[in-house]
Coordinates of C-alpha atoms and ligand atoms in Angstrom, one line a residue:
M73 CA 54.4 140.4 94.5
I74 CA 54.9 142.2 91.3
V75 CA 54.3 146.0 91.5
V76 CA 54.0 147.9 88.3
P77 CA 54.2 151.6 88.6
I78 CA 52.7 153.3 85.3
I79 CA 54.3 156.7 84.9
M80 CA 52.3 158.8 82.5
T81 CA 54.2 161.0 80.2
Y82 CA 53.8 163.6 77.3
N83 CA 56.7 166.0 76.7
E84 CA 58.1 165.6 80.2
K85 CA 61.9 165.5 79.7
E86 CA 62.5 167.5 82.9
N87 CA 60.3 165.2 85.0
I88 CA 60.8 161.6 83.7
G89 CA 64.4 161.1 84.9
P90 CA 63.7 162.3 88.5
M91 CA 60.5 160.2 88.6
I92 CA 62.2 157.0 87.5
E93 CA 64.8 157.7 90.0
A94 CA 62.2 158.0 92.8
W95 CA 60.7 154.6 91.9
L96 CA 64.2 153.0 91.9
K97 CA 64.8 154.3 95.3
I98 CA 61.1 153.0 96.5
A99 CA 62.1 149.7 94.9
K100 CA 65.4 149.7 96.9
E101 CA 63.8 150.5 100.2
N102 CA 61.0 148.2 99.8
P103 CA 62.5 144.9 98.8
K104 CA 59.6 142.8 99.5
Y105 CA 58.0 143.9 96.3
K106 CA 59.4 143.5 93.0
F107 CA 58.8 146.6 90.9
E108 CA 58.7 146.7 87.1
I109 CA 58.5 150.4 86.2
V110 CA 56.9 151.6 83.0
D111 CA 57.0 154.9 81.4
C112 CA 53.7 155.0 79.3
D113 CA 54.3 157.6 76.8
G114 CA 51.8 159.5 74.7
N115 CA 54.3 159.9 71.7
S116 CA 56.5 162.6 73.2
T117 CA 58.7 164.6 70.7
D118 CA 60.7 166.3 73.3
G119 CA 63.2 163.5 74.1
T120 CA 61.5 162.0 77.1
C121 CA 61.5 158.5 75.7
E122 CA 65.3 158.8 74.9
I123 CA 65.7 159.4 78.8
T124 CA 63.4 156.4 79.6
N125 CA 65.5 154.2 77.0
A126 CA 68.7 155.3 78.7
Y127 CA 67.6 154.1 82.1
S128 CA 66.1 150.8 80.8
K129 CA 69.4 149.8 79.5
Q130 CA 71.0 150.4 82.9
H131 CA 67.9 148.8 84.7
K132 CA 66.0 145.9 83.2
N133 CA 63.1 146.7 85.4
V134 CA 62.5 149.9 83.5
H135 CA 60.2 149.6 80.4
L136 CA 59.0 152.1 77.9
L137 CA 55.6 151.7 76.4
K138 CA 55.4 154.5 73.7
S139 CA 52.2 155.1 71.8
P140 CA 52.8 155.2 68.1
K141 CA 50.7 158.3 67.8
R142 CA 48.7 160.6 70.3
V143 CA 45.7 159.0 71.0
G144 CA 44.8 160.5 74.3
M145 CA 46.0 159.7 77.9
G146 CA 43.0 157.6 78.6
R147 CA 43.7 155.1 75.8
D148 CA 47.4 155.1 76.6
L149 CA 46.5 154.2 80.2
I150 CA 44.2 151.4 79.3
N151 CA 47.0 150.0 77.1
A152 CA 49.3 150.2 79.8
Y153 CA 47.0 148.2 82.1
K154 CA 47.1 145.6 79.6
Y155 CA 50.8 145.6 79.1
A156 CA 51.3 145.4 82.9
I157 CA 48.9 142.5 83.2
E158 CA 49.8 140.5 80.2
K159 CA 53.5 141.1 79.7
L160 CA 54.8 142.2 83.2
H161 CA 52.5 139.8 85.2
A162 CA 51.5 142.5 87.7
D163 CA 49.9 141.8 91.0
V164 CA 49.6 145.6 91.8
I165 CA 49.3 148.4 89.3
I166 CA 49.9 152.1 90.5
P167 CA 49.4 154.7 87.8
I168 CA 51.0 158.0 88.6
D169 CA 51.6 161.4 86.8
V170 CA 55.2 162.2 86.2
D171 CA 55.0 165.8 87.5
F172 CA 55.4 165.1 91.2
Q173 CA 52.1 166.7 91.9
F174 CA 51.5 163.4 93.7
D175 CA 54.3 162.3 95.8
P176 CA 55.4 158.8 94.8
F177 CA 57.0 158.0 98.2
L178 CA 53.4 157.7 99.3
A179 CA 53.3 154.3 97.3
P180 CA 54.5 152.2 100.4
K181 CA 51.5 153.4 102.3
L182 CA 49.1 152.5 99.5
L183 CA 50.7 149.1 99.3
A184 CA 50.3 148.4 103.0
K185 CA 46.6 149.0 102.5
I186 CA 46.7 146.3 99.7
D187 CA 48.5 144.0 102.0
E188 CA 45.8 144.5 104.6
G189 CA 43.3 143.2 102.0
Y190 CA 42.0 146.2 100.2
D191 CA 41.6 146.1 96.5
V192 CA 41.8 149.7 95.4
V193 CA 43.6 152.1 97.5
V194 CA 43.4 155.8 96.3
A195 CA 45.6 158.4 97.0
S196 CA 42.8 161.0 97.9
R197 CA 42.8 164.8 98.2
H198 CA 39.4 164.7 99.6
V199 CA 39.9 162.8 103.0
K200 CA 41.2 164.3 106.2
G201 CA 44.8 165.1 105.7
G202 CA 44.4 165.5 102.1
S203 CA 44.7 168.8 100.2
T204 CA 44.9 170.4 96.7
N205 CA 46.7 173.5 95.4
F206 CA 44.0 174.5 93.0
N207 CA 43.5 178.0 91.8
W208 CA 39.8 179.1 91.5
F209 CA 39.5 177.8 87.9
R210 CA 40.7 174.4 88.7
K211 CA 38.7 174.5 91.8
I212 CA 35.6 175.0 89.8
T213 CA 36.2 172.4 86.9
H214 CA 37.3 170.0 89.7
F215 CA 34.2 170.5 91.7
I216 CA 32.1 170.1 88.6
S217 CA 33.7 166.9 87.4
D218 CA 34.5 165.2 90.7
T219 CA 31.7 166.2 92.9
L220 CA 28.9 167.1 90.7
L221 CA 29.4 164.6 87.8
A222 CA 31.2 161.7 89.2
Y223 CA 29.8 161.4 92.7
Y224 CA 26.1 162.8 92.3
W225 CA 25.4 162.4 88.6
A226 CA 27.1 159.1 87.9
G227 CA 26.7 158.1 91.6
I228 CA 30.1 156.7 92.1
K229 CA 30.3 156.9 95.9
E230 CA 33.0 154.4 96.6
V231 CA 35.6 157.0 96.9
K232 CA 35.6 160.8 97.3
D233 CA 38.4 161.6 94.8
H234 CA 37.7 160.1 91.4
A235 CA 39.8 162.3 89.2
G236 CA 43.5 161.6 90.3
L237 CA 45.6 159.0 88.6
F238 CA 47.5 157.8 91.8
K239 CA 46.3 154.6 93.1
A240 CA 47.1 151.1 93.9
I241 CA 44.8 148.6 92.2
R242 CA 45.0 144.7 92.8
V243 CA 45.2 142.6 89.6
K244 CA 44.0 139.3 90.5
G245 CA 40.4 139.0 90.8
V246 CA 40.0 142.7 90.5
L247 CA 41.4 144.5 87.6
D248 CA 41.7 141.4 85.6
Q249 CA 37.8 141.1 85.9
V250 CA 37.2 144.5 84.2
D251 CA 36.7 144.3 80.4
L252 CA 39.4 146.7 79.3
E253 CA 38.8 146.1 75.6
K254 CA 35.2 147.6 76.3
M255 CA 36.6 150.7 78.0
D256 CA 37.3 153.1 75.3
V257 CA 38.1 156.4 77.1
I258 CA 40.1 159.1 75.5
G259 CA 40.8 161.5 78.4
F260 CA 41.2 162.0 82.2
S261 CA 37.8 160.7 82.8
V262 CA 39.4 157.3 82.6
N263 CA 40.1 157.7 86.2
M264 CA 36.5 158.1 87.2
R265 CA 35.5 155.3 84.7
T266 CA 38.3 152.9 86.3
I267 CA 36.8 153.7 89.8
Y268 CA 33.4 152.8 88.4
E269 CA 34.2 149.5 86.6
L270 CA 36.2 148.4 89.8
S271 CA 33.2 149.2 91.9
K272 CA 31.2 146.4 89.9
V273 CA 34.0 143.8 90.9
T274 CA 34.8 144.9 94.5
K275 CA 33.7 146.8 97.5
K276 CA 37.2 147.0 99.2
F277 CA 38.0 150.7 98.5
Y278 CA 40.5 152.7 100.8
E279 CA 41.4 156.4 100.6
V280 CA 44.8 157.4 101.9
P281 CA 45.2 161.1 102.4
A282 CA 47.5 162.8 99.7
Q283 CA 48.6 166.4 99.4
F284 CA 48.5 167.4 95.8
G285 CA 51.3 169.9 95.1
E286 CA 52.8 172.0 92.4
R287 CA 54.1 170.6 89.2
R288 CA 57.8 170.2 89.6
A289 CA 59.0 171.3 86.2
G290 CA 57.6 171.9 82.6
Q291 CA 54.2 173.0 81.5
P292 CA 50.8 171.2 82.2
T293 CA 50.0 169.1 79.1
T294 CA 46.5 171.0 78.9
V295 CA 48.3 174.3 77.9
G296 CA 48.7 175.5 74.5
L297 CA 46.3 175.9 71.5
K298 CA 47.2 172.2 70.2
S299 CA 46.6 170.9 73.7
M300 CA 43.2 172.8 73.9
K301 CA 41.7 170.6 71.2
W302 CA 42.2 167.6 73.6
F303 CA 41.2 169.4 76.7
I304 CA 37.9 170.3 75.2
K305 CA 37.4 166.7 74.1
Y306 CA 38.2 165.5 77.5
V307 CA 35.6 167.7 79.2
F308 CA 32.9 166.7 76.9
E309 CA 33.8 163.1 77.4
T310 CA 33.5 163.5 81.2
I311 CA 29.9 164.6 80.8
F312 CA 29.2 161.8 78.3
Q313 CA 30.8 159.2 80.4
T314 CA 29.1 160.2 83.5
T315 CA 25.7 160.2 81.9
K316 CA 26.5 156.7 80.2
I317 CA 27.1 155.4 84.0
R318 CA 23.9 157.3 85.3
L319 CA 21.8 155.3 82.5
E320 CA 23.6 152.2 82.9
R321 CA 22.8 152.4 86.8
S322 CA 19.0 153.3 86.0
Q323 CA 18.9 150.8 83.4
R324 CA 19.2 148.1 86.4
F325 CA 16.3 149.8 88.2
I326 CA 14.1 149.9 84.9
K327 CA 15.0 146.1 84.3
F328 CA 14.1 145.4 88.0
G329 CA 10.7 147.2 87.4
L330 CA 9.9 145.2 84.3
V331 CA 10.9 142.0 85.9
G332 CA 8.5 142.9 88.8
F333 CA 5.7 143.7 86.4
V334 CA 6.2 140.3 84.6
G335 CA 6.0 138.8 88.1
Y336 CA 2.9 140.5 88.7
L337 CA 1.4 139.1 85.5
V338 CA 2.4 135.5 86.4
N339 CA 0.8 136.1 89.9
A340 CA -2.4 137.3 88.4
S341 CA -2.9 134.8 85.7
T342 CA -1.9 131.7 87.5
L343 CA -4.1 132.9 90.5
F344 CA -7.0 132.9 87.7
L345 CA -5.9 129.6 86.3
F346 CA -5.8 127.9 89.9
A347 CA -8.7 129.5 91.4
S348 CA -11.3 130.3 88.8
L349 CA -10.5 127.6 86.1
L350 CA -9.1 124.7 87.9
G351 CA -11.1 125.3 91.3
F352 CA -8.2 124.8 93.7
S353 CA -8.8 125.9 97.2
E354 CA -8.3 129.6 97.9
W355 CA -5.0 129.2 100.0
L356 CA -3.4 126.7 97.6
S357 CA -4.2 129.0 94.7
W358 CA -2.8 132.2 96.3
G359 CA 0.3 130.2 97.7
L360 CA 1.2 128.6 94.3
S361 CA 0.5 131.6 92.1
T362 CA 2.6 133.7 94.6
E363 CA 5.5 131.2 94.5
L364 CA 5.5 131.1 90.8
A365 CA 5.8 135.0 90.7
I366 CA 8.7 134.7 93.2
I367 CA 10.4 132.1 90.9
S368 CA 9.7 134.3 87.9
N369 CA 11.4 137.4 89.7
F370 CA 14.2 135.2 90.9
T371 CA 15.0 133.8 87.4
W372 CA 14.9 136.9 85.4
N373 CA 16.6 139.0 87.8
N374 CA 19.4 136.6 87.9
L375 CA 19.6 136.2 84.2
W376 CA 18.9 139.8 83.4
T377 CA 18.8 142.6 85.9
F378 CA 21.8 141.3 88.1
K379 CA 23.5 139.6 85.3
T380 CA 26.9 141.0 86.2
Q381 CA 26.7 139.3 89.7
K382 CA 25.0 136.2 88.3
I383 CA 24.5 133.3 90.8
T384 CA 25.6 130.2 89.5
G385 CA 26.1 126.5 90.7
G386 CA 23.4 124.1 91.8
S387 CA 23.8 124.4 95.7
N388 CA 24.5 128.0 95.7
L389 CA 21.5 128.9 93.4
F390 CA 19.3 126.8 96.0
K391 CA 20.5 128.8 98.9
K392 CA 20.2 132.0 97.3
F393 CA 16.7 130.9 96.1
L394 CA 15.8 130.2 99.6
Q395 CA 17.3 133.5 100.8
F396 CA 15.2 135.3 97.9
N397 CA 12.0 133.8 99.4
G398 CA 12.9 134.9 102.8
T399 CA 13.3 138.6 101.6
S400 CA 10.1 138.0 99.7
A401 CA 8.4 137.1 102.9
G402 CA 9.6 140.4 104.3
A403 CA 8.0 142.3 101.2
L404 CA 4.8 140.2 102.1
L405 CA 4.8 141.4 105.8
I406 CA 5.3 145.1 104.8
Q407 CA 2.5 144.9 102.2
T408 CA 0.1 143.0 104.7
V409 CA 0.7 145.3 107.6
A410 CA 0.8 148.5 105.7
G411 CA -2.3 147.3 103.8
T412 CA -4.3 146.6 106.9
L413 CA -3.3 149.5 108.8
G414 CA -3.9 151.7 105.9
T415 CA -7.3 150.2 105.1
R416 CA -8.2 150.7 108.9
F417 CA -7.2 154.4 108.6
F418 CA -8.7 155.3 105.3
G419 CA -11.6 152.8 105.2
A420 CA -12.3 149.8 102.9
G421 CA -13.0 151.9 99.7
S422 CA -9.2 152.9 99.7
R423 CA -7.9 149.3 99.3
Q424 CA -7.2 149.5 95.7
I425 CA -5.8 152.8 95.8
L426 CA -3.4 151.9 98.7
L427 CA -2.1 148.8 96.9
P428 CA -0.1 150.4 94.1
F429 CA 1.2 153.1 96.7
I430 CA 2.4 150.5 99.1
I431 CA 4.2 148.5 96.0
L432 CA 5.7 151.6 94.7
F433 CA 6.9 153.3 97.8
L434 CA 7.5 150.5 100.3
V435 CA 7.7 147.1 98.7
L436 CA 10.0 148.2 95.5
P437 CA 12.7 150.1 97.4
Y438 CA 12.5 147.3 100.0
N439 CA 13.1 144.5 97.3
Y440 CA 15.5 146.6 95.3
T441 CA 17.8 147.2 98.5
M442 CA 17.5 143.6 99.7
Y443 CA 18.5 142.5 96.1
N444 CA 21.4 144.9 96.0
L445 CA 22.7 144.2 99.5
V446 CA 21.8 140.6 100.1
I447 CA 21.0 138.5 97.2
W448 CA 23.3 139.9 94.4
R449 CA 25.7 141.5 96.6
K450 CA 28.8 142.7 94.9
G451 CA 32.0 140.9 95.2
K452 CA 30.2 138.0 96.9
K453 CA 29.3 134.8 95.0
Ligands
LIG750 N1 50.7 158.7 78.0 C1 50.1 160.0 78.1 N2 50.4 160.9 79.0 C2 49.9 162.1 79.2 C3 49.0 162.4 77.9 N3 48.8 163.6 78.3 C4 49.2 164.1 79.4 N4 49.8 163.0 80.1 C5 50.6 163.1 81.3 O1 49.5 162.8 82.3 C6 49.8 163.4 83.4 C7 48.8 164.5 83.9 O2 49.0 165.6 82.9 P1 49.1 167.0 83.4 O3 49.4 167.8 82.2 O4 50.0 167.0 84.6 O5 47.7 167.4 83.7 P2 47.1 168.1 85.2 O6 47.9 167.4 86.2 O7 45.8 167.9 85.1 O8 47.6 169.6 84.9 P3 48.6 170.4 85.9 O9 47.9 170.2 87.3 O10 48.6 171.8 85.4 O11 49.9 169.7 86.1 C8 51.2 164.1 83.2 O12 52.2 163.1 83.8 C9 51.4 164.1 81.7 O13 52.5 164.3 81.3 C10 48.9 161.7 76.9 O14 48.3 161.9 75.9 N5 49.5 160.3 77.0
LIG751 MG1 49.7 167.5 86.6

């Protein structure tokens, strides 16, 4: 198994040497994996790259990927993902900061979880045993970006720690399914966005507790007037990225609502056609028109609402369609029972008022949940 640690650097001449040494040691202690170590550099000017170059002359598994100009750590990281997949044929990718705030020697624990079958294993500061060393300012900014924006606003609930770089990501069937070309993120929200993109592909996330310590040497890259520009850019980008994800998620719900409305129109018009125009019997008209609405819902939801998890292939499609009819029968049951009980309770005059309420508050949430959990379940075709 080829493991590619991606070490992020920008003017880190004090840290890069010890970090490469650490990975060479990890490689030696874990010979069951083949390590290809990458320094992903954001165009350092302090001699960081010269140090990496010296190592790569000695060790052919040390590589330098230097950005021709400063474009932001997010873009650098996305390029490094592509490089690791295409050039180094990575099976697992492990991005990490160079400053030792995360302990690289946690890597074998992350890899053990990958071996167990998890696809994304995050070094997490927010599970039992994990910790941070933040001052009050970092605590507040971290709480806003990680808890308020990523967890609640964007709704990325697969993990509790979205902001850290350090994680092990499986490539085959997981990261290689993410459209990296489309992922244009400049700053540190690349971490949260990566988790989100991966959550569309897999459900197998795991968080290993990590203690976040002090920077070993050098200055944080976000300090100084020149860096301030990037920091502000990164903050605005976090708000923009999380909002984009929120909209993308609600978009699915809006599409689902529209498809449901089209289904209702199909239902009503074909009921009119069969019963009033063609004079079919009552039960045949209801049965046929309901089934046509179910077919319409299934088709449009598959092609449009849930297109990222599109069901294909004849027999699979048929199986899922039967399952879809099954869940529709559940909706029918809910509507009939609630409608009958409601009408009994409130009187016959309330029937037409009850119907939209039942649809809105019982049937829609039921259908939406069933579609997400059963029919178009993520990571399962
Ligand atoms: N490739 C690349 N790496 C970068 C860039 N900017 C920062 N880095 C690296 O990304 C990692 C995280 O940056 P830090 O400056 O440590 O930021 P931080 O951890 O939020 O800040 P501190 O907690 O104060 O250290 C470090 O390893 C940096 O060297 C960039 O533009 N390109
Ligand atoms: Mg740091």
